[in-house]
N, CA, C and O atoms as a CHARMM CRD file, in Angstrom:
* protein
*
  316
    1    1 UNK  N   -155.78400 -18.65600  55.91300 PROA 1      0.00000
    2    1 UNK  CA  -156.83300 -18.05100  56.53700 PROA 1      0.00000
    3    1 UNK  C   -156.37400 -16.68100  57.13100 PROA 1      0.00000
    4    1 UNK  O   -155.29300 -16.57700  57.71000 PROA 1      0.00000
    5    2 UNK  N   -157.26600 -15.59500  56.95900 PROA 2      0.00000
    6    2 UNK  CA  -156.85700 -14.29300  57.46500 PROA 2      0.00000
    7    2 UNK  C   -157.41900 -14.10800  58.81300 PROA 2      0.00000
    8    2 UNK  O   -158.58900 -14.41400  59.04300 PROA 2      0.00000
    9    3 UNK  N   -156.59200 -13.59200  59.77100 PROA 3      0.00000
   10    3 UNK  CA  -157.01800 -13.53400  61.11300 PROA 3      0.00000
   11    3 UNK  C   -157.46500 -11.94300  61.32500 PROA 3      0.00000
   12    3 UNK  O   -156.75500 -10.99700  60.98600 PROA 3      0.00000
   13    4 UNK  N   -158.67400 -11.83700  61.90000 PROA 4      0.00000
   14    4 UNK  CA  -159.10300 -10.53600  62.05500 PROA 4      0.00000
   15    4 UNK  C   -158.67500  -9.97000  63.38800 PROA 4      0.00000
   16    4 UNK  O   -159.02800 -10.54200  64.42000 PROA 4      0.00000
   17    5 UNK  N   -157.87000  -8.78400  63.42700 PROA 5      0.00000
   18    5 UNK  CA  -157.26600  -8.22200  64.46000 PROA 5      0.00000
   19    5 UNK  C   -158.06800  -7.17600  65.09700 PROA 5      0.00000
   20    5 UNK  O   -157.97400  -6.93600  66.30100 PROA 5      0.00000
   21    6 UNK  N   -158.90700  -6.50800  64.25300 PROA 6      0.00000
   22    6 UNK  CA  -159.65400  -5.26800  64.79900 PROA 6      0.00000
   23    6 UNK  C   -161.11600  -5.42100  64.48600 PROA 6      0.00000
   24    6 UNK  O   -161.59000  -6.00800  63.51400 PROA 6      0.00000
   25    7 UNK  N   -161.81500  -4.75400  65.53700 PROA 7      0.00000
   26    7 UNK  CA  -163.26500  -4.81700  65.30700 PROA 7      0.00000
   27    7 UNK  C   -163.79900  -3.64000  64.54000 PROA 7      0.00000
   28    7 UNK  O   -164.94000  -3.62800  64.07700 PROA 7      0.00000
   29    8 UNK  N   -162.93400  -2.64000  64.41800 PROA 8      0.00000
   30    8 UNK  CA  -163.34400  -1.45700  63.52400 PROA 8      0.00000
   31    8 UNK  C   -161.93700  -0.81500  63.04400 PROA 8      0.00000
   32    8 UNK  O   -160.91800  -0.82400  63.73400 PROA 8      0.00000
   33    9 UNK  N   -162.03500  -0.32500  61.90700 PROA 9      0.00000
   34    9 UNK  CA  -160.86300   0.49100  61.33300 PROA 9      0.00000
   35    9 UNK  C   -161.42800   1.77600  60.91400 PROA 9      0.00000
   36    9 UNK  O   -162.35700   1.83700  60.10800 PROA 9      0.00000
   37   10 UNK  N   -160.85100   2.86300  61.47900 PROA 10     0.00000
   38   10 UNK  CA  -161.26500   4.24500  60.98200 PROA 10     0.00000
   39   10 UNK  C   -160.18000   4.79100  60.26400 PROA 10     0.00000
   40   10 UNK  O   -159.10400   4.90100  60.85100 PROA 10     0.00000
   41   11 UNK  N   -160.30000   5.19700  58.93800 PROA 11     0.00000
   42   11 UNK  CA  -159.33700   5.81900  58.10200 PROA 11     0.00000
   43   11 UNK  C   -159.71100   7.21000  57.86200 PROA 11     0.00000
   44   11 UNK  O   -160.77800   7.51000  57.32400 PROA 11     0.00000
   45   12 UNK  N   -158.77400   8.13100  58.28600 PROA 12     0.00000
   46   12 UNK  CA  -159.12500   9.56600  58.28200 PROA 12     0.00000
   47   12 UNK  C   -159.68200   9.95000  56.88700 PROA 12     0.00000
   48   12 UNK  O   -160.74300  10.57200  56.83700 PROA 12     0.00000
   49   13 UNK  N   -159.05700   9.62900  55.80800 PROA 13     0.00000
   50   13 UNK  CA  -159.41000   9.94800  54.48500 PROA 13     0.00000
   51   13 UNK  C   -160.85900   9.35500  54.07300 PROA 13     0.00000
   52   13 UNK  O   -161.57100   9.89600  53.22700 PROA 13     0.00000
   53   14 UNK  N   -161.17300   8.29600  54.70400 PROA 14     0.00000
   54   14 UNK  CA  -162.55000   7.69000  54.34500 PROA 14     0.00000
   55   14 UNK  C   -163.63900   8.50300  55.18300 PROA 14     0.00000
   56   14 UNK  O   -164.74900   8.64400  54.66900 PROA 14     0.00000
   57   15 UNK  N   -163.40800   9.00100  56.33600 PROA 15     0.00000
   58   15 UNK  CA  -164.39700   9.59600  57.16000 PROA 15     0.00000
   59   15 UNK  C   -164.29900  11.07200  57.19300 PROA 15     0.00000
   60   15 UNK  O   -165.18400  11.68400  57.79000 PROA 15     0.00000
   61   16 UNK  N   -163.26700  11.76800  56.58800 PROA 16     0.00000
   62   16 UNK  CA  -163.16200  13.15700  56.51800 PROA 16     0.00000
   63   16 UNK  C   -162.90500  13.73700  57.87900 PROA 16     0.00000
   64   16 UNK  O   -163.26400  14.88900  58.12200 PROA 16     0.00000
   65   17 UNK  N   -162.30200  12.99700  58.77600 PROA 17     0.00000
   66   17 UNK  CA  -161.96400  13.57000  60.14100 PROA 17     0.00000
   67   17 UNK  C   -160.47700  13.28100  60.46200 PROA 17     0.00000
   68   17 UNK  O   -159.98200  12.26800  59.97000 PROA 17     0.00000
   69   18 UNK  N   -159.81900  13.98600  61.14700 PROA 18     0.00000
   70   18 UNK  CA  -158.42400  13.72300  61.53200 PROA 18     0.00000
   71   18 UNK  C   -158.09700  13.84700  62.96100 PROA 18     0.00000
   72   18 UNK  O   -158.78500  14.65600  63.58300 PROA 18     0.00000
   73   19 UNK  N   -157.19200  13.21500  63.60400 PROA 19     0.00000
   74   19 UNK  CA  -156.66000  13.36000  64.85200 PROA 19     0.00000
   75   19 UNK  C   -155.90600  14.68400  64.90700 PROA 19     0.00000
   76   19 UNK  O   -155.21100  14.97400  63.93300 PROA 19     0.00000
   77   20 UNK  N   -155.96100  15.41300  65.81600 PROA 20     0.00000
   78   20 UNK  CA  -156.42900  15.19100  67.15400 PROA 20     0.00000
   79   20 UNK  C   -157.89800  15.73500  67.44100 PROA 20     0.00000
   80   20 UNK  O   -158.30900  15.82600  68.59800 PROA 20     0.00000
   81   21 UNK  N   -158.62600  16.07300  66.40700 PROA 21     0.00000
   82   21 UNK  CA  -159.97900  16.67900  66.57400 PROA 21     0.00000
   83   21 UNK  C   -160.93500  15.53400  67.16000 PROA 21     0.00000
   84   21 UNK  O   -160.88900  14.35700  66.80000 PROA 21     0.00000
   85   22 UNK  N   -161.72900  16.01200  68.03000 PROA 22     0.00000
   86   22 UNK  CA  -162.60300  15.10200  68.93900 PROA 22     0.00000
   87   22 UNK  C   -163.54700  14.27300  68.07900 PROA 22     0.00000
   88   22 UNK  O   -163.87700  13.16000  68.49000 PROA 22     0.00000
   89   23 UNK  N   -163.98900  14.71300  66.95900 PROA 23     0.00000
   90   23 UNK  CA  -164.92300  14.01600  66.10500 PROA 23     0.00000
   91   23 UNK  C   -164.51300  12.60900  65.72400 PROA 23     0.00000
   92   23 UNK  O   -165.29600  11.66000  65.68300 PROA 23     0.00000
   93   24 UNK  N   -163.27300  12.55600  65.46100 PROA 24     0.00000
   94   24 UNK  CA  -162.69300  11.22900  65.01700 PROA 24     0.00000
   95   24 UNK  C   -162.67700  10.19300  66.12700 PROA 24     0.00000
   96   24 UNK  O   -162.84500   8.99700  65.89100 PROA 24     0.00000
   97   25 UNK  N   -162.46900  10.69100  67.36300 PROA 25     0.00000
   98   25 UNK  CA  -162.35700   9.72400  68.53000 PROA 25     0.00000
   99   25 UNK  C   -163.85900   9.27700  68.74900 PROA 25     0.00000
  100   25 UNK  O   -164.22000   8.10800  68.88100 PROA 25     0.00000
  101   26 UNK  N   -164.65500  10.36300  68.76500 PROA 26     0.00000
  102   26 UNK  CA  -166.18800  10.05900  68.98400 PROA 26     0.00000
  103   26 UNK  C   -166.74300   9.06300  68.01800 PROA 26     0.00000
  104   26 UNK  O   -167.52500   8.18100  68.37200 PROA 26     0.00000
  105   27 UNK  N   -166.28800   9.23200  66.69100 PROA 27     0.00000
  106   27 UNK  CA  -166.70700   8.38100  65.61300 PROA 27     0.00000
  107   27 UNK  C   -166.22800   6.95100  65.76700 PROA 27     0.00000
  108   27 UNK  O   -166.92900   5.98300  65.47100 PROA 27     0.00000
  109   28 UNK  N   -165.04600   6.87300  66.22700 PROA 28     0.00000
  110   28 UNK  CA  -164.31700   5.47300  66.35800 PROA 28     0.00000
  111   28 UNK  C   -165.09100   4.75800  67.53700 PROA 28     0.00000
  112   28 UNK  O   -165.39700   3.57100  67.42500 PROA 28     0.00000
  113   29 UNK  N   -165.40400   5.48300  68.65900 PROA 29     0.00000
  114   29 UNK  CA  -166.10100   4.89300  69.72000 PROA 29     0.00000
  115   29 UNK  C   -167.50200   4.49800  69.36300 PROA 29     0.00000
  116   29 UNK  O   -167.99400   3.44500  69.76700 PROA 29     0.00000
  117   30 UNK  N   -168.14800   5.36500  68.59000 PROA 30     0.00000
  118   30 UNK  CA  -169.51400   5.04400  68.11300 PROA 30     0.00000
  119   30 UNK  C   -169.41400   3.70800  67.22000 PROA 30     0.00000
  120   30 UNK  O   -170.27200   2.83400  67.34500 PROA 30     0.00000
  121   31 UNK  N   -168.42900   3.58300  66.38700 PROA 31     0.00000
  122   31 UNK  CA  -168.34300   2.36800  65.44200 PROA 31     0.00000
  123   31 UNK  C   -168.22100   1.20800  66.30700 PROA 31     0.00000
  124   31 UNK  O   -168.74900   0.15000  65.96600 PROA 31     0.00000
  125   32 UNK  N   -167.46900   1.32200  67.57000 PROA 32     0.00000
  126   32 UNK  CA  -167.26400   0.11500  68.32000 PROA 32     0.00000
  127   32 UNK  C   -168.28500  -0.05200  69.34600 PROA 32     0.00000
  128   32 UNK  O   -168.26200  -1.06700  70.04200 PROA 32     0.00000
  129   33 UNK  N   -169.21700   0.87700  69.51800 PROA 33     0.00000
  130   33 UNK  CA  -170.24700   0.81900  70.52400 PROA 33     0.00000
  131   33 UNK  C   -169.75300   0.80800  71.94300 PROA 33     0.00000
  132   33 UNK  O   -170.23100   0.05500  72.79100 PROA 33     0.00000
  133   34 UNK  N   -168.73400   1.70500  72.19100 PROA 34     0.00000
  134   34 UNK  CA  -168.23500   1.83600  73.45400 PROA 34     0.00000
  135   34 UNK  C   -168.26300   3.39200  73.81100 PROA 34     0.00000
  136   34 UNK  O   -168.23600   4.29800  72.97800 PROA 34     0.00000
  137   35 UNK  N   -168.32000   3.53900  75.16500 PROA 35     0.00000
  138   35 UNK  CA  -168.35300   4.88300  75.75400 PROA 35     0.00000
  139   35 UNK  C   -166.90200   5.41700  75.82500 PROA 35     0.00000
  140   35 UNK  O   -165.97000   4.68300  76.15300 PROA 35     0.00000
  141   36 UNK  N   -166.75300   6.65700  75.52200 PROA 36     0.00000
  142   36 UNK  CA  -165.40100   7.34400  75.38200 PROA 36     0.00000
  143   36 UNK  C   -164.76500   7.15500  76.72700 PROA 36     0.00000
  144   36 UNK  O   -163.56200   6.89700  76.77100 PROA 36     0.00000
  145   37 UNK  N   -165.54000   7.27100  77.93900 PROA 37     0.00000
  146   37 UNK  CA  -164.87500   7.27400  79.19400 PROA 37     0.00000
  147   37 UNK  C   -164.35700   5.73000  79.65500 PROA 37     0.00000
  148   37 UNK  O   -163.72800   5.53500  80.69500 PROA 37     0.00000
  149   38 UNK  N   -164.69900   4.76600  78.78400 PROA 38     0.00000
  150   38 UNK  CA  -164.30900   3.41400  79.02400 PROA 38     0.00000
  151   38 UNK  C   -163.42900   2.93100  77.88800 PROA 38     0.00000
  152   38 UNK  O   -163.39800   1.74100  77.57300 PROA 38     0.00000
  153   39 UNK  N   -162.71700   3.85700  77.27800 PROA 39     0.00000
  154   39 UNK  CA  -161.83500   3.46000  76.02400 PROA 39     0.00000
  155   39 UNK  C   -160.45600   4.05600  76.27800 PROA 39     0.00000
  156   39 UNK  O   -160.31500   5.19200  76.73100 PROA 39     0.00000
  157   40 UNK  N   -159.46900   3.26600  75.97600 PROA 40     0.00000
  158   40 UNK  CA  -158.13600   3.56300  76.00200 PROA 40     0.00000
  159   40 UNK  C   -157.53400   3.74500  74.54100 PROA 40     0.00000
  160   40 UNK  O   -157.67700   2.89100  73.66600 PROA 40     0.00000
  161   41 UNK  N   -156.85800   4.92300  74.36500 PROA 41     0.00000
  162   41 UNK  CA  -156.35500   5.23400  73.05500 PROA 41     0.00000
  163   41 UNK  C   -154.84100   5.30700  73.17900 PROA 41     0.00000
  164   41 UNK  O   -154.31700   6.02800  74.02800 PROA 41     0.00000
  165   42 UNK  N   -154.15100   4.57400  72.34700 PROA 42     0.00000
  166   42 UNK  CA  -152.69000   4.56300  72.29600 PROA 42     0.00000
  167   42 UNK  C   -152.15700   5.06500  71.05200 PROA 42     0.00000
  168   42 UNK  O   -152.58100   4.62400  69.98400 PROA 42     0.00000
  169   43 UNK  N   -151.22600   5.98600  71.10500 PROA 43     0.00000
  170   43 UNK  CA  -150.61400   6.63600  69.89700 PROA 43     0.00000
  171   43 UNK  C   -149.26700   7.05100  70.17100 PROA 43     0.00000
  172   43 UNK  O   -148.94200   7.26400  71.33900 PROA 43     0.00000
  173   44 UNK  N   -148.38600   7.20100  69.16400 PROA 44     0.00000
  174   44 UNK  CA  -146.98100   7.65300  69.37400 PROA 44     0.00000
  175   44 UNK  C   -146.87500   9.10000  69.36900 PROA 44     0.00000
  176   44 UNK  O   -145.76900   9.60500  69.56300 PROA 44     0.00000
  177   45 UNK  N   -147.97900   9.88500  69.15200 PROA 45     0.00000
  178   45 UNK  CA  -147.90300  11.33700  68.95500 PROA 45     0.00000
  179   45 UNK  C   -148.66800  11.86900  70.24800 PROA 45     0.00000
  180   45 UNK  O   -149.84800  11.56900  70.42900 PROA 45     0.00000
  181   46 UNK  N   -147.96200  12.66400  71.13800 PROA 46     0.00000
  182   46 UNK  CA  -148.57200  13.16000  72.31200 PROA 46     0.00000
  183   46 UNK  C   -149.73300  14.01400  71.99600 PROA 46     0.00000
  184   46 UNK  O   -150.69600  14.03300  72.76300 PROA 46     0.00000
  185   47 UNK  N   -149.70300  14.79700  70.80100 PROA 47     0.00000
  186   47 UNK  CA  -150.69900  15.71100  70.44100 PROA 47     0.00000
  187   47 UNK  C   -152.08300  14.89200  70.19200 PROA 47     0.00000
  188   47 UNK  O   -153.16100  15.39400  70.51300 PROA 47     0.00000
  189   48 UNK  N   -151.99900  13.71400  69.65400 PROA 48     0.00000
  190   48 UNK  CA  -153.10200  12.88600  69.34900 PROA 48     0.00000
  191   48 UNK  C   -153.70300  12.32700  70.73100 PROA 48     0.00000
  192   48 UNK  O   -154.92100  12.23400  70.88300 PROA 48     0.00000
  193   49 UNK  N   -152.80400  11.96600  71.71100 PROA 49     0.00000
  194   49 UNK  CA  -153.15700  11.46800  73.00800 PROA 49     0.00000
  195   49 UNK  C   -153.88800  12.64000  73.69500 PROA 49     0.00000
  196   49 UNK  O   -154.92600  12.42900  74.32200 PROA 49     0.00000
  197   50 UNK  N   -153.33300  13.92900  73.57800 PROA 50     0.00000
  198   50 UNK  CA  -154.03000  15.01300  74.19300 PROA 50     0.00000
  199   50 UNK  C   -155.44900  15.20500  73.74700 PROA 50     0.00000
  200   50 UNK  O   -156.37000  15.45700  74.52300 PROA 50     0.00000
  201   51 UNK  N   -155.57900  15.05800  72.32500 PROA 51     0.00000
  202   51 UNK  CA  -157.01700  15.15100  71.75800 PROA 51     0.00000
  203   51 UNK  C   -157.94600  14.10400  72.17900 PROA 51     0.00000
  204   51 UNK  O   -159.14400  14.35100  72.32100 PROA 51     0.00000
  205   52 UNK  N   -157.43900  12.92300  72.39000 PROA 52     0.00000
  206   52 UNK  CA  -158.15600  11.79100  72.93300 PROA 52     0.00000
  207   52 UNK  C   -158.57500  12.12900  74.36000 PROA 52     0.00000
  208   52 UNK  O   -159.75300  11.94300  74.66700 PROA 52     0.00000
  209   53 UNK  N   -157.81400  12.55500  75.15900 PROA 53     0.00000
  210   53 UNK  CA  -158.04600  12.98400  76.56800 PROA 53     0.00000
  211   53 UNK  C   -159.18200  14.11000  76.64300 PROA 53     0.00000
  212   53 UNK  O   -160.13200  14.05200  77.42400 PROA 53     0.00000
  213   54 UNK  N   -158.96800  15.08400  75.77600 PROA 54     0.00000
  214   54 UNK  CA  -159.89400  16.22900  75.66800 PROA 54     0.00000
  215   54 UNK  C   -161.27900  15.76300  75.32500 PROA 54     0.00000
  216   54 UNK  O   -162.26800  16.43900  75.60800 PROA 54     0.00000
  217   55 UNK  N   -161.34800  14.53800  74.68000 PROA 55     0.00000
  218   55 UNK  CA  -162.63700  13.95300  74.19300 PROA 55     0.00000
  219   55 UNK  C   -163.13300  13.09400  75.24500 PROA 55     0.00000
  220   55 UNK  O   -164.26700  12.63400  75.10500 PROA 55     0.00000
  221   56 UNK  N   -162.44400  12.79700  76.30800 PROA 56     0.00000
  222   56 UNK  CA  -162.92300  11.90600  77.37200 PROA 56     0.00000
  223   56 UNK  C   -162.35100  10.50000  77.41900 PROA 56     0.00000
  224   56 UNK  O   -162.78100   9.70200  78.25200 PROA 56     0.00000
  225   57 UNK  N   -161.39600  10.16300  76.55600 PROA 57     0.00000
  226   57 UNK  CA  -160.83500   8.89300  76.49000 PROA 57     0.00000
  227   57 UNK  C   -159.58500   8.89100  77.50300 PROA 57     0.00000
  228   57 UNK  O   -159.03400   9.92900  77.86800 PROA 57     0.00000
  229   58 UNK  N   -159.22000   7.66600  77.89300 PROA 58     0.00000
  230   58 UNK  CA  -157.94600   7.53200  78.55700 PROA 58     0.00000
  231   58 UNK  C   -156.97500   7.40700  77.35900 PROA 58     0.00000
  232   58 UNK  O   -157.34200   6.93900  76.28100 PROA 58     0.00000
  233   59 UNK  N   -155.76100   7.83300  77.58900 PROA 59     0.00000
  234   59 UNK  CA  -154.67400   7.81200  76.51900 PROA 59     0.00000
  235   59 UNK  C   -153.43400   7.48000  77.07500 PROA 59     0.00000
  236   59 UNK  O   -153.08500   7.89400  78.18100 PROA 59     0.00000
  237   60 UNK  N   -152.63700   6.63700  76.25300 PROA 60     0.00000
  238   60 UNK  CA  -151.22800   6.31900  76.59400 PROA 60     0.00000
  239   60 UNK  C   -150.37600   6.72100  75.30900 PROA 60     0.00000
  240   60 UNK  O   -150.57700   6.32100  74.16300 PROA 60     0.00000
  241   61 UNK  N   -149.36400   7.61200  75.74700 PROA 61     0.00000
  242   61 UNK  CA  -148.40300   7.93300  74.68500 PROA 61     0.00000
  243   61 UNK  C   -147.33500   6.84400  74.51200 PROA 61     0.00000
  244   61 UNK  O   -146.56900   6.57100  75.43600 PROA 61     0.00000
  245   62 UNK  N   -147.28700   6.22400  73.32400 PROA 62     0.00000
  246   62 UNK  CA  -146.42300   5.12700  73.03700 PROA 62     0.00000
  247   62 UNK  C   -144.99500   5.59500  72.97400 PROA 62     0.00000
  248   62 UNK  O   -144.67300   6.46000  72.15900 PROA 62     0.00000
  249   63 UNK  N   -144.12300   5.05500  73.80600 PROA 63     0.00000
  250   63 UNK  CA  -142.66900   5.24600  73.67200 PROA 63     0.00000
  251   63 UNK  C   -141.99600   3.94800  73.39400 PROA 63     0.00000
  252   63 UNK  O   -141.10500   3.83300  72.55300 PROA 63     0.00000
  253   64 UNK  N   -142.48600   2.89800  74.18300 PROA 64     0.00000
  254   64 UNK  CA  -141.80200   1.60000  74.06600 PROA 64     0.00000
  255   64 UNK  C   -142.92100   0.55700  74.43700 PROA 64     0.00000
  256   64 UNK  O   -143.87600   0.98400  75.08500 PROA 64     0.00000
  257   65 UNK  N   -142.89100  -0.68300  74.10800 PROA 65     0.00000
  258   65 UNK  CA  -143.86400  -1.61700  74.42600 PROA 65     0.00000
  259   65 UNK  C   -144.03300  -1.91900  75.88600 PROA 65     0.00000
  260   65 UNK  O   -145.15700  -2.07800  76.36100 PROA 65     0.00000
  261   66 UNK  N   -142.82200  -2.01100  76.68700 PROA 66     0.00000
  262   66 UNK  CA  -142.86300  -2.24300  78.05100 PROA 66     0.00000
  263   66 UNK  C   -143.43600  -1.06900  78.82300 PROA 66     0.00000
  264   66 UNK  O   -144.06100  -1.26300  79.86600 PROA 66     0.00000
  265   67 UNK  N   -143.23900   0.12200  78.34000 PROA 67     0.00000
  266   67 UNK  CA  -143.82800   1.35400  78.99300 PROA 67     0.00000
  267   67 UNK  C   -145.31200   1.41200  78.68100 PROA 67     0.00000
  268   67 UNK  O   -146.10200   1.82100  79.53200 PROA 67     0.00000
  269   68 UNK  N   -145.71300   1.00800  77.46600 PROA 68     0.00000
  270   68 UNK  CA  -147.28000   1.02300  77.20800 PROA 68     0.00000
  271   68 UNK  C   -147.82900   0.02700  78.08100 PROA 68     0.00000
  272   68 UNK  O   -148.82300   0.33800  78.73700 PROA 68     0.00000
  273   69 UNK  N   -147.31300  -1.18600  78.20100 PROA 69     0.00000
  274   69 UNK  CA  -147.84300  -2.29000  79.12500 PROA 69     0.00000
  275   69 UNK  C   -148.03000  -1.78700  80.54400 PROA 69     0.00000
  276   69 UNK  O   -149.05900  -1.96900  81.19500 PROA 69     0.00000
  277   70 UNK  N   -146.92700  -1.12200  80.98400 PROA 70     0.00000
  278   70 UNK  CA  -147.06500  -0.63000  82.39500 PROA 70     0.00000
  279   70 UNK  C   -148.15500   0.46200  82.58500 PROA 70     0.00000
  280   70 UNK  O   -148.88300   0.47600  83.57800 PROA 70     0.00000
  281   71 UNK  N   -148.22800   1.35200  81.60900 PROA 71     0.00000
  282   71 UNK  CA  -149.22400   2.44300  81.63900 PROA 71     0.00000
  283   71 UNK  C   -150.58200   1.73300  81.55100 PROA 71     0.00000
  284   71 UNK  O   -151.46000   2.13000  82.31800 PROA 71     0.00000
  285   72 UNK  N   -150.85000   0.74600  80.72000 PROA 72     0.00000
  286   72 UNK  CA  -152.13300   0.14200  80.67500 PROA 72     0.00000
  287   72 UNK  C   -152.44600  -0.58100  81.94400 PROA 72     0.00000
  288   72 UNK  O   -153.56500  -0.49700  82.45000 PROA 72     0.00000
  289   73 UNK  N   -151.51400  -1.26700  82.45300 PROA 73     0.00000
  290   73 UNK  CA  -151.83800  -1.91700  83.79700 PROA 73     0.00000
  291   73 UNK  C   -152.24700  -0.81600  84.77000 PROA 73     0.00000
  292   73 UNK  O   -153.30700  -0.93500  85.38500 PROA 73     0.00000
  293   74 UNK  N   -151.40000   0.33600  84.95900 PROA 74     0.00000
  294   74 UNK  CA  -151.94600   1.32400  85.78000 PROA 74     0.00000
  295   74 UNK  C   -153.23300   1.83000  85.49100 PROA 74     0.00000
  296   74 UNK  O   -154.05500   1.87500  86.40600 PROA 74     0.00000
  297   75 UNK  N   -153.55700   2.24900  84.26600 PROA 75     0.00000
  298   75 UNK  CA  -154.83200   2.74400  83.91600 PROA 75     0.00000
  299   75 UNK  C   -155.96800   1.77000  84.29000 PROA 75     0.00000
  300   75 UNK  O   -156.96800   2.16700  84.88700 PROA 75     0.00000
  301   76 UNK  N   -155.79400   0.52100  83.93300 PROA 76     0.00000
  302   76 UNK  CA  -156.88300  -0.47500  84.02800 PROA 76     0.00000
  303   76 UNK  C   -156.90200  -1.13300  85.53100 PROA 76     0.00000
  304   76 UNK  O   -157.75600  -1.96700  85.83200 PROA 76     0.00000
  305   77 UNK  N   -155.97800  -0.72900  86.37500 PROA 77     0.00000
  306   77 UNK  CA  -155.97000  -1.27600  87.80600 PROA 77     0.00000
  307   77 UNK  C   -155.52900  -2.62800  87.86600 PROA 77     0.00000
  308   77 UNK  O   -155.98100  -3.38600  88.72400 PROA 77     0.00000
  309   78 UNK  N   -154.62600  -3.02200  86.96900 PROA 78     0.00000
  310   78 UNK  CA  -154.12000  -4.35700  87.06100 PROA 78     0.00000
  311   78 UNK  C   -152.94200  -4.39700  87.98100 PROA 78     0.00000
  312   78 UNK  O   -152.08600  -3.51300  87.96100 PROA 78     0.00000
  313   79 UNK  N   -152.90300  -5.35200  88.73000 PROA 79     0.00000
  314   79 UNK  CA  -151.81300  -5.42400  89.75700 PROA 79     0.00000
  315   79 UNK  C   -150.62100  -6.26200  89.32000 PROA 79     0.00000
  316   79 UNK  O   -149.65600  -6.40200  90.07200 PROA 79     0.00000
Protein backbone atom coordinates (compact mmCIF):
# COMPACT_ATOMS: atom_id res chain seq x y z
CA UNK A 1 0.00 0.00 0.00
CA UNK A 2 1.40 3.38 -1.04
CA UNK A 3 1.24 6.17 1.53
CA UNK A 4 0.24 9.61 0.28
CA UNK A 5 2.67 12.13 1.76
CA UNK A 6 1.69 15.27 -0.14
CA UNK A 7 -1.58 17.03 -0.88
CA UNK A 8 -0.11 18.60 -4.02
CA UNK A 9 3.09 18.30 -6.02
CA UNK A 10 4.21 21.16 -8.26
CA UNK A 11 6.87 20.22 -10.80
CA UNK A 12 8.50 23.22 -12.46
CA UNK A 13 8.75 21.60 -15.89
CA UNK A 14 5.07 20.60 -15.77
CA UNK A 15 3.77 24.08 -14.92
CA UNK A 16 6.34 26.20 -16.76
CA UNK A 17 7.34 28.17 -13.66
CA UNK A 18 10.44 28.06 -11.50
CA UNK A 19 11.61 29.18 -8.09
CA UNK A 20 12.34 31.87 -6.98
CA UNK A 21 9.69 33.57 -9.16
CA UNK A 22 6.51 34.44 -7.28
CA UNK A 23 4.20 32.72 -9.76
CA UNK A 24 5.22 29.22 -8.67
CA UNK A 25 4.59 29.94 -4.98
CA UNK A 26 1.22 31.48 -5.79
CA UNK A 27 0.37 28.50 -8.01
CA UNK A 28 1.29 26.00 -5.29
CA UNK A 29 -0.79 27.84 -2.70
CA UNK A 30 -3.72 27.95 -5.10
CA UNK A 31 -3.41 24.20 -5.71
CA UNK A 32 -3.56 23.63 -1.96
CA UNK A 33 -6.32 26.17 -1.35
CA UNK A 34 -4.24 28.09 1.20
CA UNK A 35 -3.41 31.75 1.62
CA UNK A 36 0.22 32.68 1.06
CA UNK A 37 0.34 34.52 4.40
CA UNK A 38 -0.59 31.29 6.21
CA UNK A 39 1.95 29.12 4.41
CA UNK A 40 5.48 28.10 5.40
CA UNK A 41 7.98 27.25 2.67
CA UNK A 42 11.13 25.23 3.49
CA UNK A 43 14.06 25.02 1.08
CA UNK A 44 17.82 24.50 1.20
CA UNK A 45 18.45 27.48 -1.12
CA UNK A 46 18.25 30.91 0.51
CA UNK A 47 17.38 32.45 -2.88
CA UNK A 48 14.22 30.34 -3.04
CA UNK A 49 13.32 31.27 0.53
CA UNK A 50 13.76 34.95 -0.38
CA UNK A 51 11.42 34.48 -3.36
CA UNK A 52 8.83 32.85 -1.13
CA UNK A 53 9.06 35.68 1.41
CA UNK A 54 8.69 38.29 -1.34
CA UNK A 55 5.50 36.48 -2.37
CA UNK A 56 4.13 36.68 1.18
CA UNK A 57 4.94 33.22 2.50
CA UNK A 58 6.87 32.51 5.66
CA UNK A 59 10.10 30.72 4.79
CA UNK A 60 12.70 28.62 6.54
CA UNK A 61 16.14 28.06 5.06
CA UNK A 62 16.98 24.39 5.64
CA UNK A 63 20.42 23.78 7.10
CA UNK A 64 19.66 20.88 9.46
CA UNK A 65 16.57 19.13 10.74
CA UNK A 66 16.94 20.40 14.34
CA UNK A 67 17.36 23.96 13.05
CA UNK A 68 14.28 23.67 10.81
CA UNK A 69 12.20 22.30 13.68
CA UNK A 70 13.33 25.16 15.93
CA UNK A 71 12.58 27.74 13.23
CA UNK A 72 9.14 26.21 12.59
CA UNK A 73 8.35 26.26 16.32
CA UNK A 74 9.34 29.95 16.43
CA UNK A 75 7.34 30.86 13.31
CA UNK A 76 4.24 28.98 14.43
CA UNK A 77 4.40 30.14 18.04
CA UNK A 78 4.93 26.67 19.51
CA UNK A 79 6.35 26.74 23.03
